[in-house]
Amino acid sequence: MITRASEQSKSIRENMRGGNEYVQFTHLTSELPAKARIFDILTLIPGASIGYHVHEGETELFYFMEGCGRVQDDDQFVDITAGDCMATFSGHGHSVENTGDTNLVLLAVIIKD
Amino acid sequence: MITRASEQSKSIRENMRGGNEYVQFTHLTSELPAKARIFDILTLIPGASIGYHVHEGETELFYFMEGCGRVQDDDQFVDITAGDCMATFSGHGHSVENTGDTNLVLLAVIIKD
């Protein structure tokens, strides 16, 4: 099943998980397999963030496509840039902040246990 | 768990699934959740292809990041470009060919049923 870029729906989440500004979601496909929860592109404008939260019963994989930022990976703070990957397994937590002056763009997929 | 771009391992598959040339895989993370099989960037040079094959017991999601190509989606042939998404569910088949003059780059994730 092909979903053209022009057909992909978008949504906005303000102050996501207690973060700053908003995150734009591009939902790459309207149909997902049973064990996936999202397959989306997330765009954070400069200064935007997703607050720290823990995933339970699922794993989230991020691939950073554009921009740079700072993430919390459990209790560690790490600067990331395009090309880096972050895996947050069940029982672990993360946050993301765009610390650059261009958009931070990442692909996110959530896979249920 | 963060994996830097510089830490990601790469591999080459020649004539993948009977296709032309080779496909370069960048393995974004060395640890995956139980229900995922790959979370990789695939790079096809001009003329390279992955031959038609069917997925059973799993779904493959493609996000086309750069370039353009032609895919087979079951019995349909479709031209794709950056930003498009392709979902191949269990029991369905696909192929991918780089028909452009620049690399075709896509992110692929396989999620088990």
XYZ file of C-alpha atoms in Angstrom:
226
model
C 0.000 0.000 0.000
C 1.515 3.304 -1.147
C 0.750 6.561 0.644
C 1.931 9.615 -1.236
C 3.482 12.467 0.744
C 0.557 14.630 -0.407
C -1.945 12.135 1.072
C -0.345 11.853 4.517
C -2.395 13.435 7.278
C -0.830 15.821 9.772
C -1.656 16.734 13.341
C -0.288 19.071 15.985
C 0.344 18.327 19.656
C 0.862 21.391 21.836
C 3.109 21.152 24.889
C 3.613 17.459 24.295
C 4.329 15.565 27.526
C 4.798 18.931 29.199
C 7.263 20.200 26.593
C 7.524 23.621 24.951
C 5.783 24.871 21.815
C 4.291 22.145 19.608
C 5.202 19.063 17.626
C 3.874 18.481 14.121
C 3.157 14.834 13.286
C 3.034 13.560 9.721
C 1.289 10.184 9.748
C 3.110 8.306 6.996
C 0.441 5.656 6.537
C -3.156 5.261 7.660
C -2.782 1.489 8.126
C -0.303 -0.060 10.520
C 0.375 -3.659 11.491
C -1.087 -4.799 14.830
C 2.230 -4.497 16.682
C 2.957 -0.913 15.586
C 1.396 2.170 17.153
C 2.894 5.027 15.111
C 5.063 5.413 11.984
C 5.350 9.176 11.825
C 7.642 12.082 11.024
C 7.883 14.509 13.966
C 8.904 18.108 13.348
C 9.987 20.308 16.264
C 10.525 23.990 15.538
C 13.471 25.711 17.272
C 12.803 25.724 21.015
C 10.148 23.012 20.857
C 10.426 19.951 23.050
C 8.726 16.731 24.106
C 8.826 16.319 27.870
C 10.292 13.312 29.622
C 8.067 10.253 29.675
C 8.468 6.513 30.152
C 7.283 3.882 27.671
C 5.690 0.746 29.099
C 4.891 -2.345 27.054
C 6.387 -0.888 23.885
C 9.634 0.404 22.356
C 10.042 3.699 20.512
C 12.734 4.052 17.853
C 13.813 7.519 16.678
C 15.891 8.285 13.608
C 17.004 11.922 13.553
C 16.772 13.167 9.953
C 17.456 16.918 10.169
C 18.625 19.461 12.716
C 20.157 18.981 16.108
C 18.927 18.708 19.645
C 19.375 17.412 23.132
C 17.710 14.287 24.439
C 17.301 12.728 27.837
C 17.896 8.977 27.699
C 16.838 7.713 31.142
C 19.161 9.761 33.385
C 21.642 10.814 30.692
C 21.528 14.025 28.646
C 23.028 13.707 25.164
C 23.388 16.101 22.213
C 22.187 14.487 18.988
C 22.318 15.393 15.328
C 21.075 14.112 11.973
C 21.923 10.446 11.410
C 21.780 9.453 15.071
C 19.335 6.854 16.389
C 17.657 6.533 19.781
C 15.940 3.391 21.064
C 13.743 3.673 24.150
C 12.751 0.233 25.369
C 9.873 -0.694 27.658
C 10.409 0.657 31.166
C 12.760 3.387 29.928
C 12.172 7.099 29.426
C 13.201 9.897 27.116
C 12.699 13.532 26.206
C 13.681 15.548 23.118
C 14.448 19.251 22.718
C 15.320 21.186 19.580
C 18.376 23.207 20.631
C 19.222 24.390 17.103
C 17.992 27.259 14.951
C 16.407 25.023 12.285
C 13.687 22.411 12.547
C 14.519 19.128 14.262
C 12.959 16.384 12.148
C 12.837 12.752 13.210
C 11.119 9.551 12.191
C 9.457 7.684 15.039
C 8.075 4.178 15.166
C 6.515 2.554 18.227
C 6.551 -1.236 18.385
C 4.431 -3.010 20.984
C 5.911 -5.845 23.044
C 20.084 3.916 23.996
C 21.742 6.306 21.541
C 23.623 5.051 18.494
C 25.630 7.733 16.739
C 25.688 7.782 12.949
C 29.434 7.088 13.180
C 28.783 3.935 15.274
C 26.177 2.391 12.975
C 27.367 -0.720 11.168
C 26.895 -1.131 7.431
C 26.553 -4.138 5.180
C 26.133 -4.815 1.474
C 23.744 -7.225 -0.201
C 24.508 -7.978 -3.852
C 21.656 -8.815 -6.246
C 19.179 -8.662 -3.393
C 16.174 -10.905 -4.012
C 17.373 -11.266 -7.595
C 17.687 -7.504 -8.121
C 20.427 -5.546 -9.876
C 23.659 -4.153 -8.414
C 23.726 -3.962 -4.613
C 21.966 -2.430 -1.643
C 23.866 -0.803 1.204
C 22.279 -1.295 4.633
C 22.993 1.042 7.533
C 21.889 -0.696 10.726
C 20.652 2.201 12.845
C 20.799 0.353 16.147
C 22.350 -2.902 17.317
C 19.466 -3.644 19.683
C 15.893 -4.054 18.531
C 12.701 -4.931 20.391
C 11.521 -8.543 20.039
C 8.845 -7.698 17.472
C 11.174 -5.805 15.110
C 13.532 -7.457 12.636
C 15.282 -4.475 11.018
C 15.468 -0.690 11.502
C 17.795 0.261 8.683
C 18.573 2.836 6.028
C 18.799 1.240 2.575
C 20.751 2.985 -0.181
C 20.294 1.919 -3.805
C 22.671 3.428 -6.357
C 21.203 4.360 -9.764
C 20.083 1.174 -11.499
C 20.071 -0.912 -8.327
C 16.989 -2.871 -7.356
C 15.539 -5.309 -4.838
C 13.649 -8.092 -6.601
C 10.031 -8.943 -5.923
C 9.414 -10.959 -2.781
C 6.517 -11.680 -0.441
C 6.575 -11.082 3.328
C 4.949 -13.706 5.528
C 4.288 -13.249 9.238
C 5.592 -9.678 9.235
C 5.009 -6.216 7.764
C 7.660 -4.022 6.153
C 7.285 -0.250 6.217
C 9.338 1.913 3.833
C 9.786 5.674 4.052
C 11.473 7.061 0.947
C 13.917 9.767 2.028
C 15.845 10.721 -1.116
C 15.707 10.045 -4.830
C 13.023 8.445 -6.931
C 12.170 4.987 -8.122
C 9.597 2.487 -9.224
C 8.095 -0.092 -6.915
C 5.936 -3.139 -7.422
C 3.164 -3.307 -4.820
C 1.582 -6.745 -5.303
C 0.521 -6.532 -8.967
C 0.749 -2.744 -9.329
C 3.767 -0.764 -10.548
C 4.035 2.727 -9.069
C 6.581 5.543 -9.411
C 7.617 6.873 -5.999
C 9.640 9.814 -4.755
C 10.969 11.258 -1.501
C 8.258 11.602 1.148
C 6.200 8.636 -0.021
C 5.517 5.631 2.203
C 4.964 1.970 1.320
C 3.480 -0.631 3.655
C 3.779 -4.306 2.699
C 1.671 -6.435 5.005
C 1.946 -10.166 5.646
C 1.041 -12.152 2.549
C 1.847 -9.251 0.222
C 4.857 -8.625 -1.990
C 6.982 -5.785 -3.255
C 10.054 -4.808 -5.247
C 12.014 -1.531 -5.470
C 14.119 -0.114 -8.313
C 16.117 3.100 -8.431
C 15.057 4.669 -11.741
C 16.743 8.037 -11.070
C 20.288 9.291 -11.511
C 20.935 9.839 -7.803
C 20.845 7.419 -4.888
C 17.467 6.148 -3.725
C 17.535 6.219 0.077
C 14.803 4.743 2.236
C 14.242 3.825 5.849
C 12.894 0.316 6.381
C 11.417 -1.276 9.475
C 10.082 -4.825 9.672
C 7.526 -5.576 12.369
C 6.637 -9.181 13.162
C 2.994 -10.215 13.544
